[in-house]
Amino acid sequence: MAYQLSEKLKKMVSYEPISGDYAIRLDANESFLPVDEEIKAEFTQKLSEIPFNRYPDPLAAEVCRKFADYYGINADFVTAGNGSDELISVIIGAFLSEGDKLLTVMPDFSMYGFYADLTGVTVLTQEKDENLNIDVDAVIQTVQREKVNCVMFSNPCNPTGQGLPREEVRRLITSVDCLVVLDEAYMDFYTESLLTEAEQYDNLIILRTCSKALGLAAVRLGFAVANPTLTTVLRAAKSPYNVNSVTQAYGSVVLSHKEKEQAALAQILASREELYGALVGMQEKYHCFERVYPTVTNFVLVETSRAKELLRN
Ligand SMILES: *Cc1c(COP(=O)(O)O)cnc(C)c1O
């Protein structure tokens, strides 16, 4: 008897980001800014002090404290992950079982459905409205009607660039009994975070990442913020040494430089405005796109029937 992959596994393909030599890369929503020299020097010093023969701190206490200080919250509510991507997978694995239902509101970040599928969780999808906004009432109704176990969505949203006001997010969280995972990967670019009130909800986990506004996509560092009960589960469910010592060190240095990071953020926002203005200008002059969406993130969504052509050129 030979080992056989299940039908589900036979269909799997690895994640392939766009590769090739492009002068400008806009597809992964990374920061375009180089590392600050002072941060680089401080990190190099810290790197030389890492005991490389030892396992990392399993709770990543220092970097969690720095993250908490940066955003003005309590470190007791913070769990670090190997990118927020890992935390999505940990949350689905820990809080959902085979046959449970996850609701996503499309279009949204593809990894929610991916990890759910892998775990045998049923993925229900609901469409956004014509302006690509979430219809909160429709989500609440679906959760109740379908007995959904978890709603997961990004705010602001990747790939739409749209944001849901805080009051609407609060209404969603308090109107459902299920777990709500609020992915705030781009919240540094918007002003409607629930981070400082996360622990007040019994059903909320907020995800943040250092990959976008903070420019640390290479080091893989993300955080989950939730009340102590949910945090206990997250810390117990993650693999013990999920965040390596180099990442913990680099994250601690970067998160200690709020002023520098705020200046970088202002630069990214100015650049986003420039890009958005130029795209809108092109649209007005040449009618070359179907639609340029307004944005509260570091990227701009453009609807065009010529996407393949544009990518090639
Ligand atoms: C980029 C992104 C992430 C992943 O962040 P990492 O911390 O780099 O894993 C999560 N959610 C959304 C919506 C993203 O766009």
Coordinates of C-alpha atoms and ligand atoms in Angstrom, one line a residue:
M1 CA 0.0 0.0 0.0
A2 CA 1.4 3.4 -1.0
Y3 CA 0.8 6.7 0.7
Q4 CA -1.8 8.7 -1.1
L5 CA -2.5 12.4 -0.8
S6 CA -6.1 13.3 -0.2
E7 CA -8.0 15.1 -3.0
K8 CA -7.8 18.3 -1.0
L9 CA -4.0 18.1 -0.7
K10 CA -3.5 17.1 -4.4
K11 CA -5.0 20.5 -5.4
M12 CA -2.6 22.6 -3.3
V13 CA -0.1 24.9 -4.9
S14 CA 2.5 27.1 -3.1
Y15 CA 2.0 30.8 -2.7
E16 CA 3.8 32.6 -5.6
P17 CA 4.3 36.3 -5.3
I18 CA 4.8 38.2 -8.5
S19 CA 8.5 37.8 -9.4
G20 CA 10.6 39.6 -12.0
D21 CA 12.6 42.7 -12.4
Y22 CA 10.3 45.7 -11.9
A23 CA 11.6 49.2 -11.2
I24 CA 8.6 49.9 -9.0
R25 CA 6.9 47.2 -6.8
L26 CA 3.3 48.1 -5.7
D27 CA 1.7 44.6 -5.4
A28 CA 2.8 43.6 -1.9
N29 CA 2.0 46.9 -0.1
E30 CA 5.4 47.0 1.5
S31 CA 7.1 50.2 2.6
F32 CA 9.4 51.7 0.0
L33 CA 11.6 53.4 2.6
P34 CA 15.2 52.2 3.4
V35 CA 16.1 51.4 7.0
D36 CA 17.0 54.4 9.1
E37 CA 20.8 54.5 9.8
E38 CA 20.4 55.0 13.6
I39 CA 18.0 52.0 13.8
K40 CA 20.4 49.9 11.8
A41 CA 23.3 50.8 14.1
E42 CA 21.2 50.0 17.2
F43 CA 20.0 46.8 15.8
T44 CA 23.5 45.7 14.8
Q45 CA 24.6 46.3 18.4
K46 CA 21.6 44.3 19.7
L47 CA 22.3 41.5 17.2
S48 CA 25.8 41.1 18.6
E49 CA 24.3 40.5 22.1
I50 CA 21.9 37.7 21.1
P51 CA 22.8 34.3 22.7
F52 CA 22.4 32.4 19.4
N53 CA 22.8 29.0 21.1
R54 CA 19.6 29.6 23.1
Y55 CA 16.0 29.4 22.1
P56 CA 14.2 32.7 21.9
D57 CA 11.9 34.1 24.6
P58 CA 8.7 32.1 24.0
L59 CA 6.5 35.1 24.9
A60 CA 8.6 37.7 23.1
A61 CA 8.1 39.8 26.2
E62 CA 10.3 42.8 25.3
V63 CA 8.9 43.3 21.8
C64 CA 5.3 42.8 23.0
R65 CA 6.0 45.6 25.6
K66 CA 7.5 47.9 23.0
F67 CA 4.5 47.3 20.7
A68 CA 2.1 48.0 23.6
D69 CA 4.0 51.2 24.5
Y70 CA 4.0 52.3 20.9
Y71 CA 0.2 52.0 20.6
G72 CA -0.6 53.0 24.2
I73 CA -2.1 49.6 25.3
N74 CA -1.4 47.0 28.0
A75 CA 1.2 44.3 27.1
D76 CA -0.8 41.7 28.9
F77 CA -3.2 41.7 26.0
V78 CA -0.6 41.2 23.3
T79 CA 0.7 38.0 21.6
A80 CA 3.5 38.1 19.1
G81 CA 3.5 36.0 15.9
N82 CA 5.8 35.2 13.0
G83 CA 3.9 37.7 10.9
S84 CA 0.2 38.2 11.4
D85 CA -0.2 35.6 8.8
E86 CA 0.9 33.0 11.3
L87 CA -1.5 34.4 13.8
I88 CA -4.4 33.9 11.3
S89 CA -3.5 30.3 11.1
V90 CA -3.1 29.9 14.9
I91 CA -6.5 31.5 15.5
I92 CA -8.2 29.2 12.9
G93 CA -6.5 26.2 14.3
A94 CA -7.3 27.0 18.0
F95 CA -10.7 28.5 17.9
L96 CA -12.4 26.6 15.0
S97 CA -12.9 22.9 14.4
E98 CA -13.6 20.9 11.3
G99 CA -17.1 21.7 10.1
D100 CA -17.3 25.1 11.9
K101 CA -18.2 28.1 9.8
L102 CA -16.0 31.1 9.0
L103 CA -17.6 34.1 7.3
T104 CA -15.5 36.4 5.1
V105 CA -16.7 39.5 3.2
M106 CA -15.3 39.5 -0.3
P107 CA -13.2 40.9 -1.7
D108 CA -10.8 40.6 1.2
F109 CA -7.4 39.1 2.2
S110 CA -7.1 35.6 0.7
M111 CA -5.4 33.9 3.6
Y112 CA -8.5 33.7 5.8
G113 CA -10.2 31.3 3.5
F114 CA -6.9 29.5 2.7
Y115 CA -6.2 28.5 6.3
A116 CA -9.8 27.7 7.0
D117 CA -10.0 25.4 4.0
L118 CA -6.8 23.7 5.2
T119 CA -8.4 23.0 8.6
G120 CA -11.7 21.7 7.1
V121 CA -13.5 24.8 8.3
T122 CA -16.4 25.8 6.0
V123 CA -15.9 29.2 4.4
L124 CA -19.0 31.3 3.8
T125 CA -18.6 34.4 1.8
Q126 CA -20.6 37.5 1.5
E127 CA -20.2 40.2 -1.1
K128 CA -19.3 43.8 -0.3
D129 CA -21.6 46.5 -1.7
E130 CA -21.1 48.3 -5.0
N131 CA -18.6 50.7 -3.4
L132 CA -16.7 47.7 -1.9
N133 CA -17.9 48.6 1.6
I134 CA -19.0 46.0 4.3
D135 CA -22.8 45.9 4.8
V136 CA -22.7 45.4 8.6
D137 CA -26.4 44.6 8.9
A138 CA -26.1 41.9 6.2
V139 CA -23.1 40.4 8.0
I140 CA -25.0 40.3 11.3
Q141 CA -27.9 38.6 9.7
T142 CA -25.7 36.0 8.0
V143 CA -23.9 35.2 11.3
Q144 CA -27.2 34.7 13.0
R145 CA -28.9 32.8 10.2
E146 CA -26.0 30.5 9.4
K147 CA -24.8 30.1 13.0
V148 CA -21.3 31.3 11.9
N149 CA -18.5 30.6 14.4
C150 CA -16.1 33.3 13.3
V151 CA -16.1 36.5 11.2
M152 CA -12.7 37.6 9.9
F153 CA -12.1 40.7 7.9
S154 CA -9.5 43.4 7.3
N155 CA -10.1 47.1 8.2
P156 CA -8.9 49.0 6.3
C157 CA -9.3 46.3 3.7
N158 CA -6.7 44.7 1.4
P159 CA -7.4 44.7 -1.6
T160 CA -10.1 47.4 -1.7
G161 CA -8.4 50.2 0.3
Q162 CA -11.7 51.0 2.0
G163 CA -12.2 51.6 5.7
L164 CA -15.1 50.9 8.0
P165 CA -15.8 53.6 10.7
R166 CA -15.1 52.5 14.3
E167 CA -18.7 52.8 15.3
E168 CA -19.8 50.3 12.6
V169 CA -17.1 47.9 13.6
R170 CA -18.3 48.2 17.3
R171 CA -21.8 47.5 16.2
L172 CA -20.8 44.4 14.3
I173 CA -18.8 43.0 17.3
T174 CA -21.5 43.7 19.9
S175 CA -24.3 42.3 17.7
V176 CA -22.9 38.8 17.2
D177 CA -22.0 36.0 19.6
C178 CA -19.3 34.6 17.5
L179 CA -15.6 35.3 17.5
V180 CA -14.6 38.4 15.4
V181 CA -11.1 38.7 14.0
L182 CA -10.4 42.2 13.0
D183 CA -7.3 42.5 10.9
E184 CA -5.9 46.0 11.2
A185 CA -2.8 45.4 9.0
Y186 CA -3.3 48.9 7.5
M187 CA -4.7 50.8 10.4
D188 CA -1.6 52.9 10.8
F189 CA -2.8 54.7 7.6
Y190 CA -6.4 55.2 9.0
T191 CA -7.7 56.5 12.2
E192 CA -10.5 54.1 13.3
S193 CA -8.6 51.5 15.4
L194 CA -10.2 49.5 18.2
L195 CA -6.8 48.6 19.6
T196 CA -7.2 50.5 22.9
E197 CA -10.6 49.0 23.6
A198 CA -9.9 45.4 22.5
E199 CA -9.9 43.9 26.0
Q200 CA -13.5 45.2 26.6
Y201 CA -15.0 42.7 24.2
D202 CA -15.3 39.0 25.0
N203 CA -15.3 38.0 21.3
L204 CA -12.6 40.2 19.6
I205 CA -9.1 39.5 18.4
I206 CA -7.3 42.4 16.6
L207 CA -4.4 41.6 14.4
R208 CA -1.6 44.1 13.6
T209 CA 1.5 43.7 11.5
C210 CA 4.9 45.3 11.3
S211 CA 5.1 44.5 7.6
K212 CA 3.3 47.5 6.1
A213 CA 3.6 51.0 7.8
L214 CA 6.6 49.9 9.9
G215 CA 8.5 48.6 6.9
L216 CA 9.5 45.2 8.5
A217 CA 8.1 42.8 5.9
A218 CA 11.4 40.9 5.9
V219 CA 11.6 40.1 9.6
R220 CA 8.1 38.6 9.9
L221 CA 6.5 40.2 13.0
G222 CA 2.8 40.5 13.8
F223 CA 0.7 40.9 16.9
A224 CA -2.7 39.8 18.2
V225 CA -4.5 41.9 20.8
A226 CA -7.4 40.5 22.8
N227 CA -8.8 40.2 26.4
P228 CA -6.8 38.0 28.9
T229 CA -9.1 34.9 28.3
L230 CA -8.5 34.9 24.5
T231 CA -4.9 35.9 25.0
T232 CA -4.3 32.8 27.2
V233 CA -5.6 30.6 24.4
L234 CA -3.5 32.4 21.7
R235 CA -0.3 32.0 23.8
A236 CA -1.0 28.4 24.5
A237 CA -1.9 27.5 20.9
K238 CA 1.0 29.1 19.1
S239 CA 4.2 27.1 18.7
P240 CA 6.5 28.0 21.6
Y241 CA 9.3 29.7 19.8
N242 CA 7.4 31.2 16.9
V243 CA 9.2 34.5 16.9
N244 CA 12.9 34.2 16.5
S245 CA 15.5 36.2 18.6
V246 CA 16.6 38.3 15.6
T247 CA 13.0 39.4 14.8
Q248 CA 12.4 40.1 18.5
A249 CA 15.5 42.3 18.6
Y250 CA 14.8 44.1 15.4
G251 CA 11.1 44.7 16.3
S252 CA 12.1 46.0 19.7
V253 CA 14.5 48.6 18.2
V254 CA 12.0 49.8 15.5
L255 CA 9.1 50.1 18.0
S256 CA 11.3 52.2 20.3
H257 CA 11.5 54.9 17.6
K258 CA 8.0 56.2 17.4
E259 CA 9.1 59.6 16.1
K260 CA 11.0 58.2 13.3
E261 CA 8.2 55.8 12.4
Q262 CA 5.7 58.6 12.5
A263 CA 7.9 60.6 10.1
A264 CA 8.1 57.6 7.8
L265 CA 4.3 57.2 7.9
A266 CA 3.9 60.8 6.8
Q267 CA 6.2 60.2 3.9
I268 CA 4.3 57.1 2.9
L269 CA 1.0 59.0 3.1
A270 CA 2.3 61.8 1.0
S271 CA 3.5 59.3 -1.6
R272 CA 0.1 57.6 -1.6
E273 CA -1.6 61.0 -2.2
E274 CA 0.8 61.6 -5.1
L275 CA 0.0 58.2 -6.6
Y276 CA -3.7 58.6 -6.1
G277 CA -3.7 62.1 -7.6
A278 CA -1.7 60.9 -10.6
L279 CA -4.1 58.0 -11.2
V280 CA -7.1 60.2 -10.9
G281 CA -5.5 62.7 -13.3
M282 CA -4.8 59.9 -15.8
Q283 CA -8.4 58.7 -15.5
E284 CA -9.8 62.2 -16.1
K285 CA -7.6 62.9 -19.1
Y286 CA -7.5 59.5 -20.8
H287 CA -10.4 57.6 -19.3
C288 CA -8.0 54.7 -19.2
F289 CA -9.5 52.9 -16.1
E290 CA -12.9 51.8 -15.2
R291 CA -12.5 53.3 -11.7
V292 CA -9.9 54.6 -9.3
Y293 CA -11.1 54.0 -5.7
P294 CA -10.5 56.4 -2.9
T295 CA -8.1 54.9 -0.3
V296 CA -7.3 54.9 3.4
T297 CA -4.3 52.6 3.1
N298 CA -0.9 52.8 1.5
F299 CA -2.1 51.4 -1.9
V300 CA -4.7 52.3 -4.5
L301 CA -7.2 50.0 -6.1
V302 CA -7.8 50.6 -9.8
E303 CA -10.4 48.8 -11.7
T304 CA -9.4 48.2 -15.3
S305 CA -10.1 45.7 -18.0
R306 CA -6.4 46.0 -19.1
A307 CA -4.7 44.7 -15.9
K308 CA -2.6 42.0 -17.7
E309 CA -1.4 44.5 -20.3
L310 CA -0.5 47.1 -17.6
L311 CA 1.5 44.5 -15.6
R312 CA 3.5 43.5 -18.7
N313 CA 4.5 47.2 -19.5
Ligands
LIG1 C1 0.0 42.0 4.5 C2 -1.2 41.6 5.2 C3 -1.1 40.7 6.3 C4 0.1 39.8 6.6 O1 1.0 40.5 7.3 P1 2.3 39.7 7.8 O2 2.4 40.2 9.2 O3 3.4 40.2 6.9 O4 2.1 38.2 7.8 C5 -2.3 40.4 7.0 N1 -3.5 40.9 6.7 C6 -3.6 41.7 5.6 C7 -4.9 42.3 5.3 C8 -2.5 42.1 4.8 O5 -2.6 42.8 3.8

